[in-house]
Coordinates of C-alpha atoms and ligand atoms in Angstrom, one line a residue:
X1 CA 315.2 23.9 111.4
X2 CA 313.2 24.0 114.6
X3 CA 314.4 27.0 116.7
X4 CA 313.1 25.4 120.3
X5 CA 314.2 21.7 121.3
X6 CA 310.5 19.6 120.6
X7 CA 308.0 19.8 123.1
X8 CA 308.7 17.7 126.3
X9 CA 305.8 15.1 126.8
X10 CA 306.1 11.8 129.2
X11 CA 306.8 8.7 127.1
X12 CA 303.7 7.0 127.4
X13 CA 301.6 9.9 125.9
X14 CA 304.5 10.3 123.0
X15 CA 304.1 6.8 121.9
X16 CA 299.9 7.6 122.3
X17 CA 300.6 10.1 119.6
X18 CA 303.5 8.5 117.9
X19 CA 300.8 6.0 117.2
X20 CA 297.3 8.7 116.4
X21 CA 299.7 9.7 113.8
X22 CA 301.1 6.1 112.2
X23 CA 297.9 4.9 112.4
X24 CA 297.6 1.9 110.0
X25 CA 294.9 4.3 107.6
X26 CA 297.1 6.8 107.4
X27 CA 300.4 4.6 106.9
X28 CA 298.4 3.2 103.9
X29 CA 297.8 6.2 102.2
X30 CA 301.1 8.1 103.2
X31 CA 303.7 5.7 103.9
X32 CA 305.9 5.4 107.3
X33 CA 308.8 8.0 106.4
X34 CA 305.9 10.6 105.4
X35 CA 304.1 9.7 108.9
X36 CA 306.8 9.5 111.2
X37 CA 307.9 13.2 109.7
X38 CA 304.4 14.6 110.5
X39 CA 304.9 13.2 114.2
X40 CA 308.0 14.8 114.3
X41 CA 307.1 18.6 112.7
X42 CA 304.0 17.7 114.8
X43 CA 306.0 17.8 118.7
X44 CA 308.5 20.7 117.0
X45 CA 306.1 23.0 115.8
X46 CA 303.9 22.7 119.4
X47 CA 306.8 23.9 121.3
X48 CA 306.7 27.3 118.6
X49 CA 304.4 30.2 118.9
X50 CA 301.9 30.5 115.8
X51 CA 303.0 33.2 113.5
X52 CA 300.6 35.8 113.9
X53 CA 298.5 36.9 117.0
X54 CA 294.9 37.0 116.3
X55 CA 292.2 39.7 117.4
X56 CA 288.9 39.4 116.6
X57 CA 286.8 42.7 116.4
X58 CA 283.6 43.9 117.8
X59 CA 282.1 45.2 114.4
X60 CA 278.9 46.2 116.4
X61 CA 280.7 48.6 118.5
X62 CA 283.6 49.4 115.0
X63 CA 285.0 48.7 112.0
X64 CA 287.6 46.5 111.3
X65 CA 289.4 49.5 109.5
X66 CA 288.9 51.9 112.5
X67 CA 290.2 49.0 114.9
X68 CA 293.0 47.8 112.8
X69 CA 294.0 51.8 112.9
X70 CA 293.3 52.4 116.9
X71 CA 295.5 48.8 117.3
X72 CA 298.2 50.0 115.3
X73 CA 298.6 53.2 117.6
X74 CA 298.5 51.1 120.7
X75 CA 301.3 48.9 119.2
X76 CA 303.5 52.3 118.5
X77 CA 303.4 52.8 121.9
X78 CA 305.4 49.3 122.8
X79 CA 309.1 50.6 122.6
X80 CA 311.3 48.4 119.9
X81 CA 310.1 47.6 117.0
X82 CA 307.1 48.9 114.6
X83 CA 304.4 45.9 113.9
X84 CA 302.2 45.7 111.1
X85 CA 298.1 45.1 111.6
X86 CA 296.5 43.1 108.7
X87 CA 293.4 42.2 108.4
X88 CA 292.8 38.4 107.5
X89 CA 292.0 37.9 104.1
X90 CA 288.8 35.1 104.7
X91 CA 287.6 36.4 108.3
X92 CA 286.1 39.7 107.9
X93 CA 286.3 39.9 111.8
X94 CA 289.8 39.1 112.6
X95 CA 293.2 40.9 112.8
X96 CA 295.9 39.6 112.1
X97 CA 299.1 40.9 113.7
X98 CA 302.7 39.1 113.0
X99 CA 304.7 37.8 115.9
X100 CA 308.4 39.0 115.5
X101 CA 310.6 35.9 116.0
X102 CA 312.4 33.7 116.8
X103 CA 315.1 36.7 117.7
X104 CA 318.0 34.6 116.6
X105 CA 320.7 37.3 117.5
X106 CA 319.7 38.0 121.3
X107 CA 322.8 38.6 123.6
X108 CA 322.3 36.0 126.4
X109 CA 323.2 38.2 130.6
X110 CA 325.1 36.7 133.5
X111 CA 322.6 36.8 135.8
X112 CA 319.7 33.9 135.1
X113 CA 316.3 33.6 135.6
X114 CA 314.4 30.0 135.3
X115 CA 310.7 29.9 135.4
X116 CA 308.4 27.3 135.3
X117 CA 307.2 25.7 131.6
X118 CA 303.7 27.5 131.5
X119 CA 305.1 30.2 132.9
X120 CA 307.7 30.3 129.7
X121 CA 305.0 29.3 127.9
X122 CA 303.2 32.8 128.4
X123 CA 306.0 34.5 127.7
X124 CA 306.2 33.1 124.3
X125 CA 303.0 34.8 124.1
X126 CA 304.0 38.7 125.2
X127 CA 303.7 38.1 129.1
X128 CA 305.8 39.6 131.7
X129 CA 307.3 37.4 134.4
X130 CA 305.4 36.7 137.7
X131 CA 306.9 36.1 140.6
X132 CA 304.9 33.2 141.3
X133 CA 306.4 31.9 138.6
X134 CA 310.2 32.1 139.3
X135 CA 311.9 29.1 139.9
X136 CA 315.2 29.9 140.8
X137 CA 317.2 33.7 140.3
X138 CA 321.2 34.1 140.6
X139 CA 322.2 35.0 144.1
X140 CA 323.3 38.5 143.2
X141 CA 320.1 39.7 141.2
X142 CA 318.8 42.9 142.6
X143 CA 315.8 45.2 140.4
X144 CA 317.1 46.7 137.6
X145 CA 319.9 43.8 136.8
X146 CA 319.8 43.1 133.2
X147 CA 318.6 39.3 133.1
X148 CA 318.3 36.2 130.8
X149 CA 315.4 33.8 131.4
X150 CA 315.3 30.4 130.7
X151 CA 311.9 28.2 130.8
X152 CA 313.3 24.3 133.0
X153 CA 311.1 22.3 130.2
X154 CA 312.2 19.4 132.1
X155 CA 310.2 20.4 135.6
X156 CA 313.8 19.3 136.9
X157 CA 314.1 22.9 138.8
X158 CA 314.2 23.3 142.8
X159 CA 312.3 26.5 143.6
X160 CA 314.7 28.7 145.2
X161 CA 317.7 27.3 143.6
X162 CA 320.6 29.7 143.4
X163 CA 321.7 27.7 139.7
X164 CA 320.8 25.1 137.8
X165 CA 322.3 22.8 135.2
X166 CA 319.1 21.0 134.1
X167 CA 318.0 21.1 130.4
X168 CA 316.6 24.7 130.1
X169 CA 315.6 27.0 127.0
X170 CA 316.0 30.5 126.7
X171 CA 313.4 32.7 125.7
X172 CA 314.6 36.1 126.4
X173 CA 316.1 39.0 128.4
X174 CA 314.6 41.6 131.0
X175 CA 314.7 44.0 133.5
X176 CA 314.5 42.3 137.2
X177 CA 311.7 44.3 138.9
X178 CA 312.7 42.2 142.4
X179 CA 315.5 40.8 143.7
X180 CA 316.2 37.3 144.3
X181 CA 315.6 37.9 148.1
X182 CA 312.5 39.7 147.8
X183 CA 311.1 36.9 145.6
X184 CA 312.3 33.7 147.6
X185 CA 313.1 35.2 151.4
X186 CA 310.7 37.5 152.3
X187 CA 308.3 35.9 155.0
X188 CA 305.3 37.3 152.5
X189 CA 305.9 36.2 149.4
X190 CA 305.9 39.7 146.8
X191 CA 303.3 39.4 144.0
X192 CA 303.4 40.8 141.0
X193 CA 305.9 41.7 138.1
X194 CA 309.1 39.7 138.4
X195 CA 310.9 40.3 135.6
X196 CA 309.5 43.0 132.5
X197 CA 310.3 41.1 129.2
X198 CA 312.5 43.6 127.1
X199 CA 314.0 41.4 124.9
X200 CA 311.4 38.1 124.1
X201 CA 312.5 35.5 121.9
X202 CA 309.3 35.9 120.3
X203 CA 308.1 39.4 120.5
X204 CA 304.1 39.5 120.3
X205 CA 302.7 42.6 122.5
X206 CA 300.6 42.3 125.1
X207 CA 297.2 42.9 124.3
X208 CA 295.8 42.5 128.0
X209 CA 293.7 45.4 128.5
X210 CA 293.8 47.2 124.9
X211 CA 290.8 48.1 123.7
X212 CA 288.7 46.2 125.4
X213 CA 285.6 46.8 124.2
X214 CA 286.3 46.3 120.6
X215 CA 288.9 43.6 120.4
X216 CA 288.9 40.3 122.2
X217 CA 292.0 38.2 121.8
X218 CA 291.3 34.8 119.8
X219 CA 292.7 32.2 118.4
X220 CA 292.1 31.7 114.4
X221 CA 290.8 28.5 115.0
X222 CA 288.1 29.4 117.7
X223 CA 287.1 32.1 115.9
X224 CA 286.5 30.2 112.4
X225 CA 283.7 28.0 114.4
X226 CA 281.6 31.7 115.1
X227 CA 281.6 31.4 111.3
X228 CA 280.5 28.0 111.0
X229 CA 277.8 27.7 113.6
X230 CA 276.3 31.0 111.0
X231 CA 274.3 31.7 113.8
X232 CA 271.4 34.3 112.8
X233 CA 270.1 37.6 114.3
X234 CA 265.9 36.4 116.3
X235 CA 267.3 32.7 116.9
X236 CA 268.2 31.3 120.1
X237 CA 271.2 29.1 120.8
X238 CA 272.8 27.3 122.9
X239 CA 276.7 27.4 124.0
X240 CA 277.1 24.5 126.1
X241 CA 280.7 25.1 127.3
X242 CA 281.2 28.3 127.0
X243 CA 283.9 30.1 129.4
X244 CA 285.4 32.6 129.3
X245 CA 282.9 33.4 126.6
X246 CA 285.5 34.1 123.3
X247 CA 282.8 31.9 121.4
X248 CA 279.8 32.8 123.3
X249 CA 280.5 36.8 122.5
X250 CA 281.2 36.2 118.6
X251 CA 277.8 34.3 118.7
X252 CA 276.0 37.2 119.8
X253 CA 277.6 39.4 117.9
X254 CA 277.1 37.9 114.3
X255 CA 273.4 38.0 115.5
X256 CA 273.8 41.2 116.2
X257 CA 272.7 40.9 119.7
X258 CA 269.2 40.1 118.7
X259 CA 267.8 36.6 119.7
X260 CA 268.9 34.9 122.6
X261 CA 272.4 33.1 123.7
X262 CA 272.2 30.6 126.3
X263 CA 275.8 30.1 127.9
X264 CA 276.8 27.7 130.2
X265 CA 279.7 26.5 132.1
X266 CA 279.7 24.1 135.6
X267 CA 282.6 26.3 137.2
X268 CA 281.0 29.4 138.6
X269 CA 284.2 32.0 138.8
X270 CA 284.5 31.1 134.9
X271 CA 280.8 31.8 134.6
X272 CA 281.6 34.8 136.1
X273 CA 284.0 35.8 133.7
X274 CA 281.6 35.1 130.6
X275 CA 279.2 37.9 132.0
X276 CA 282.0 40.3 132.6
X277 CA 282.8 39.7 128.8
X278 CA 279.9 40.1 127.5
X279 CA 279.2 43.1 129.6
X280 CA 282.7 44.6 128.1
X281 CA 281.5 43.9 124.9
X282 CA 278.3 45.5 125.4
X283 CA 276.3 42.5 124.5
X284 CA 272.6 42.0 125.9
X285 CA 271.7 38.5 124.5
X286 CA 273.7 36.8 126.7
X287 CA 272.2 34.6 129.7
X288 CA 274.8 32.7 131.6
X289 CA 274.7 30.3 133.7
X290 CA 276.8 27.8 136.0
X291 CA 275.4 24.2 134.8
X292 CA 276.6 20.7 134.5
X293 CA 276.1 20.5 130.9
X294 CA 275.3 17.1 130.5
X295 CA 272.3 17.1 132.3
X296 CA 271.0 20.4 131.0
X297 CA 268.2 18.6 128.9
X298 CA 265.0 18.3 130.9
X299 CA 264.2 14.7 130.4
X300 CA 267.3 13.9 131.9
X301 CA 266.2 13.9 135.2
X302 CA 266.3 17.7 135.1
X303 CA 263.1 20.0 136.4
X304 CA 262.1 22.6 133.5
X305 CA 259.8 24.0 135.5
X306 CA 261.8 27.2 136.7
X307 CA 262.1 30.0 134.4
X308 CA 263.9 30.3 131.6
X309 CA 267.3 28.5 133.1
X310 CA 268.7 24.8 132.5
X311 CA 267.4 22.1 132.4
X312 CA 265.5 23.0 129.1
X313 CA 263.0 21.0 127.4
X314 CA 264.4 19.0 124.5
X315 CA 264.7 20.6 121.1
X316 CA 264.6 24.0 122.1
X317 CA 267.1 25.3 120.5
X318 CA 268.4 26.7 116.7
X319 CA 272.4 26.2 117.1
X320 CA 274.0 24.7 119.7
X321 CA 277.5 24.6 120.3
X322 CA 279.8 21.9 122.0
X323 CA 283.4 23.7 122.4
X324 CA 283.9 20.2 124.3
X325 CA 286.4 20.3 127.8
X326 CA 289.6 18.2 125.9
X327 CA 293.2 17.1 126.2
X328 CA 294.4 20.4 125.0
X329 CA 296.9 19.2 122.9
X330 CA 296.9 21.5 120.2
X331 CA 297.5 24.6 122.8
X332 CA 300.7 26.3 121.0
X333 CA 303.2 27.1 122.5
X334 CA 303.9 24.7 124.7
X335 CA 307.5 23.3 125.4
X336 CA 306.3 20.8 128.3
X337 CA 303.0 19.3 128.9
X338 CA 302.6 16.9 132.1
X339 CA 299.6 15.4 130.9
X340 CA 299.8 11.8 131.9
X341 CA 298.6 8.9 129.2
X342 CA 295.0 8.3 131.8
X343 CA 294.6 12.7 131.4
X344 CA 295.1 12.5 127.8
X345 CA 292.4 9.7 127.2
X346 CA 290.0 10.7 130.1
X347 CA 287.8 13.1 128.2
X348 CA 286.1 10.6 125.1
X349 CA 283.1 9.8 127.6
X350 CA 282.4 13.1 129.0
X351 CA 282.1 15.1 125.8
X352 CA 279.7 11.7 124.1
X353 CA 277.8 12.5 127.4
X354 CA 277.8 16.3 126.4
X355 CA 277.6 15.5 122.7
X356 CA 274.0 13.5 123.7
X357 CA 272.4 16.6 125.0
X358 CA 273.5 18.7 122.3
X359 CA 271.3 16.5 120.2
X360 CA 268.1 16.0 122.5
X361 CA 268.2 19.9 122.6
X362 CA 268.8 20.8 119.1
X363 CA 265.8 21.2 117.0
X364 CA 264.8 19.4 114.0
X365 CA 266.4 20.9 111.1
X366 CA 268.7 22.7 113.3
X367 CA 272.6 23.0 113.4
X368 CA 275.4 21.3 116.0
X369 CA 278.9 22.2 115.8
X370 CA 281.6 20.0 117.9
X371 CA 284.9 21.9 118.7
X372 CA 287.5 20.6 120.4
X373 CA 291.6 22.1 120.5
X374 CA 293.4 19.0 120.5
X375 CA 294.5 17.1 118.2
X376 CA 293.7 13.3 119.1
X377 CA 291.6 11.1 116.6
X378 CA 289.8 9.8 120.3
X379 CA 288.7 13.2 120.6
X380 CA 287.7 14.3 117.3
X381 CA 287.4 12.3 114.8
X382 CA 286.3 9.0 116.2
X383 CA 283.7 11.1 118.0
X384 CA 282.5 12.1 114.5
X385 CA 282.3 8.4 113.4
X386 CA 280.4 7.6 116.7
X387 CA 278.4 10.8 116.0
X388 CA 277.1 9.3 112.7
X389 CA 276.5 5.8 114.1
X390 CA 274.5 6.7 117.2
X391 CA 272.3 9.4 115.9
X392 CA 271.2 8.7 112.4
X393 CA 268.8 11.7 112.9
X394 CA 272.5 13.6 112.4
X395 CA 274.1 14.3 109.4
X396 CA 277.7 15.7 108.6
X397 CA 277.7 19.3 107.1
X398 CA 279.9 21.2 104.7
X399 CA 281.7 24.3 106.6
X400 CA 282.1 28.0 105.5
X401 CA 284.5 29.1 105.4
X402 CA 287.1 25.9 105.5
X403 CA 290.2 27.4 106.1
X404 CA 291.7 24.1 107.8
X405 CA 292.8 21.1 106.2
X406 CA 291.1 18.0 105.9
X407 CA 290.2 15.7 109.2
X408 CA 292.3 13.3 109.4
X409 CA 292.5 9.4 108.3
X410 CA 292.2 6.3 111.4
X411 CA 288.7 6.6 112.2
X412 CA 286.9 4.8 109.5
X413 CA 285.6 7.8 107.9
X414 CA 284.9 7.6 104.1
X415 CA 286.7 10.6 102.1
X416 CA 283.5 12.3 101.4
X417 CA 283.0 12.4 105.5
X418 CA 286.6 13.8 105.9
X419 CA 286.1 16.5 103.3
X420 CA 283.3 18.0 105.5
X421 CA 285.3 17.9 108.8
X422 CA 287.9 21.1 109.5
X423 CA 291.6 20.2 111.4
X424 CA 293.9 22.6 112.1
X425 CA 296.8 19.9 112.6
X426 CA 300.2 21.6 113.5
X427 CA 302.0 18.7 111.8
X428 CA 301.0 20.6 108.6
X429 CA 302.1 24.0 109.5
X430 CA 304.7 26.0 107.6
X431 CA 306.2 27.9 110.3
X432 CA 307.4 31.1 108.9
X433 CA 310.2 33.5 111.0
X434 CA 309.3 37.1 110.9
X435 CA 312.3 38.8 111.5
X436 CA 312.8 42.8 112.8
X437 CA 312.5 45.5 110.3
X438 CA 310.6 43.2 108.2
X439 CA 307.3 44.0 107.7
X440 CA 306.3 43.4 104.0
X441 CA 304.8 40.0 105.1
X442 CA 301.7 40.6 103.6
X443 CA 302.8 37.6 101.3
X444 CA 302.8 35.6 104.4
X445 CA 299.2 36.2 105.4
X446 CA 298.2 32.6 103.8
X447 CA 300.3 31.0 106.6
X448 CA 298.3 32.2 109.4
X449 CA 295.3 29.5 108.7
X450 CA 298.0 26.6 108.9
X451 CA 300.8 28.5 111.1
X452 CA 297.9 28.0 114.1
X453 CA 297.1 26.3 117.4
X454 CA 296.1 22.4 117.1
X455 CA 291.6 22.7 116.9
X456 CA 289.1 20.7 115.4
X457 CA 285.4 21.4 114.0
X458 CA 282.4 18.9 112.9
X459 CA 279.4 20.5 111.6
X460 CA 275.9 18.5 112.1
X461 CA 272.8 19.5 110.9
X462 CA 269.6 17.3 112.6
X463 CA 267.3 15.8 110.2
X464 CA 263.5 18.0 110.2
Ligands
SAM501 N1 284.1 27.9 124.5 C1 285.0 28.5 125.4 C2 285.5 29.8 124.7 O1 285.6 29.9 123.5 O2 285.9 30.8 125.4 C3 286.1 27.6 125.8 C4 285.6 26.4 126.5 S1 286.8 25.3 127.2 C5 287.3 24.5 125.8 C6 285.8 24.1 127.9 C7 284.9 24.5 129.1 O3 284.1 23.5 129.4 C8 285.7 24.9 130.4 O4 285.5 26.2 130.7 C9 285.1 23.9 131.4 O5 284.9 24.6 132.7 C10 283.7 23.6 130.8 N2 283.1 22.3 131.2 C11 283.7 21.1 131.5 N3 282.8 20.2 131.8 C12 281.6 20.8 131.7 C13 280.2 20.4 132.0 N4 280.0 19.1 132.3 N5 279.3 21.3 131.8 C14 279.5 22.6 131.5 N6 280.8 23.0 131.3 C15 281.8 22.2 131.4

């Protein structure tokens, strides 16, 4: 049984995905009951954590044995309980680290904290509580008052409030580092640390600022496509959307920082944050720049006249990669998403538009992979379908390694075609608890490539 209530969406965009998942293909070959079950593991299993955090390793600057050792003696420093470090058993880059929950037996304080759904959200993760994010704090909390927070999945909560009866989920205790009138009555709002997490529901430790330079935090997902683009060490590639970088980086490093990696993204602060990356990493392929993507192919109006910057000329490139801007619906965990029904079905022509210029850029012969982290056929797999009808020059490509399942049926794929594509669908995922104390769960490693955030990957190779 699910620990967390489902996750909260508006109706309209529950009946969207009531329907992606009883699509009439898919009732055919599985039957109603068997759909409608997927839909419902599907809503349960978003509002959950995945199982294991995932690290991928910078094995230009170590080893994966020497950083699975240096992140086991930054975990022993977290006080509580002792966390294994395993690597993955596919993904010779990745780390795979268990996430201790759900803490069933957690003895719930008197004085109550509700914060805001993402803010709950992150804490699922191993975040501390912001200020900013505090909704409401009991009248009588002052620092060092033993609390209980609660994420208000509902939105229902009036910042400031003194209680609240709304619907609310608890997700663990702290240690208030303010008091309720330092957070809501000062005539400066305090930054900063509101309440330090002692007690998560989920217990997965923080990894902001550990190691820097040879782990980067990743999901499984995200770092399989790395893998599949098989990008190689002299070639020159293109990432078309690529802040904060976690794909751009990998790229570069599995060429061993010889060749070339174009990165772009059209918001400049996040372009910003793809140098700093790569700079961490100590990676000197990397060019970034701040570009609307879709017009980053020169005979799209485009000058290529200045340098080695977008607009390029077309087929200039060996890889490129489309991590396409999506409805995010595969983002775990998430107990409330807002998204309205228009949001969640905004983003099919934007990434075609991007999905054009990957083509015009990609060289004969060379290789397009089309990444998304959502989990609607509009999105992926009906892209895939258009894909194949727009651009015969394209054809679908087998992926190594395929640690997802199967893409899914509703878009007029043939089997063959859905055999090629990659889904990591949450509907399929075995949650597993990890409990304290317990940490034989070797066993369990296999559940970390289902047990994983809602993504999608297509692999194209252009004809020569
Ligand atoms: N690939 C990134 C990684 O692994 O770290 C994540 C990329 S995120 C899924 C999509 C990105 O696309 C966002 O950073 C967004 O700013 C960017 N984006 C959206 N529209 C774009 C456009 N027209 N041109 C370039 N970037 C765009």
């Amino acid at each position: 049984m699910s620990f967390f209530p489902k996750i909260r969406l508006r109706k309209e965009v529950e009946d969207y995905l009531r329907h992606v998942y009883h699509n009439n293909e898919l009732v055919a070959a599985l039957g109603v009951d068997e759909a409608e079950s997927r839909f419902v593991r599907l809503q349960n299993h978003l509002s959950h954590p995945p199982c294991f955090t995932t690290v991928r390793v910078n094995t230009r600057l170590t080893s994966i044995e020497k950083a699975k050792q240096l992140l086991k003696e930054e975990i022993h420093k977290f006080p509580g309980v002792i966390i294994p470090v395993h690597p993955h058993p596919q993904l010779s880059d990745l780390l795979l680290i268990p996430v201790i929950g759900p803490r069933r037996a957690l003895t719930q304080h008197p004085v109550q904290v509700i914060v805001g759904a993402q803010c709950g959200n992150a804490v699922l993760r191993g975040a501390h509580v912001y200020s900013a994010g505090i909704l409401s704090a009991s009248k009588w909390m002052k620092v060092g008052d033993k609390v209980s927070v609660y994420s208000d999945i509902e939105g229902q909560c009036k910042r400031g409030a003194i209680e609240f009866d709304g619907t609310k989920v608890f997700i663990g205790n702290g240690i208030a580092e303010l008091s309720r009138s330092e957070i809501f009555c000062s005539n400066i709002p305090i930054k900063g640390k509101g309440i330090r997490m002692t007690e998560p529901v989920y217990l997965s430790p923080s990894f902001d600022n550990v190691l820097p330079e040879y782990i980067f935090l990743q999901n499984l997902p995200s770092a399989v496509v790395g893998h599949v683009l098989n990008p190689q060490p002299g070639e020159r590639v293109l990432d078309m959307c690529a802040a904060p970088g976690g794909k751009t980086t990998h790229i570069a490093t599995l060429m061993n920082d010889q060749g070339e990696v174009i990165a772009m993204d059209k918001i400049a602060n996040k372009v910003e944050k793809i140098k700093q990356n790569a700079s961490m990493l100590q990676l000197n392929s990397i060019q970034a720049y701040c570009y609307n993507s879709t017009k980053a192919a020169a005979h799209d109006g485009g000058d290529s006249s200045q340098g080695s910057g977008p607009p390029f000329p077309p087929e200039s490139f060996d890889r490129v990669l489309l991590d396409a801007p999506c409805s995010g619906m595969g983002q775990r965990p998430n107990m409330a998403c807002a998204l309205s029904l228009k949001e969640l079905t905004s983003y099919q022509p934007l990434q075609r538009k991007l999905f054009s210029t990957a083509v015009s850029l990609l060289k004969p012969g060379g290789t397009l992979v089309y990444s998304t982290c959502t989990i609607t056929l509009s999105e992926n797999e009906e892209q895939v379908a258009w894909a194949l009808r727009t651009f015969p020059c394209l054809q679908l490509q087998a992926q190594d390694p395929h640690i997802g399942g199967e893409g899914m049926m509703g878009a007029g794929l043939s089997p063959d075609e859905l055999k090629l594509l990659q889904r990591f669908d949450p509907s399929l995922a075995v949650l597993c608890d990890h409990n304290d104390g317990d940490h034989d769960d070797k066993d369990r490693t296999p559940h970390a490539n289902t047990d994983t955030i809602g993504f999608f990957i297509a692999k194209f190779v252009k004809n020569s």
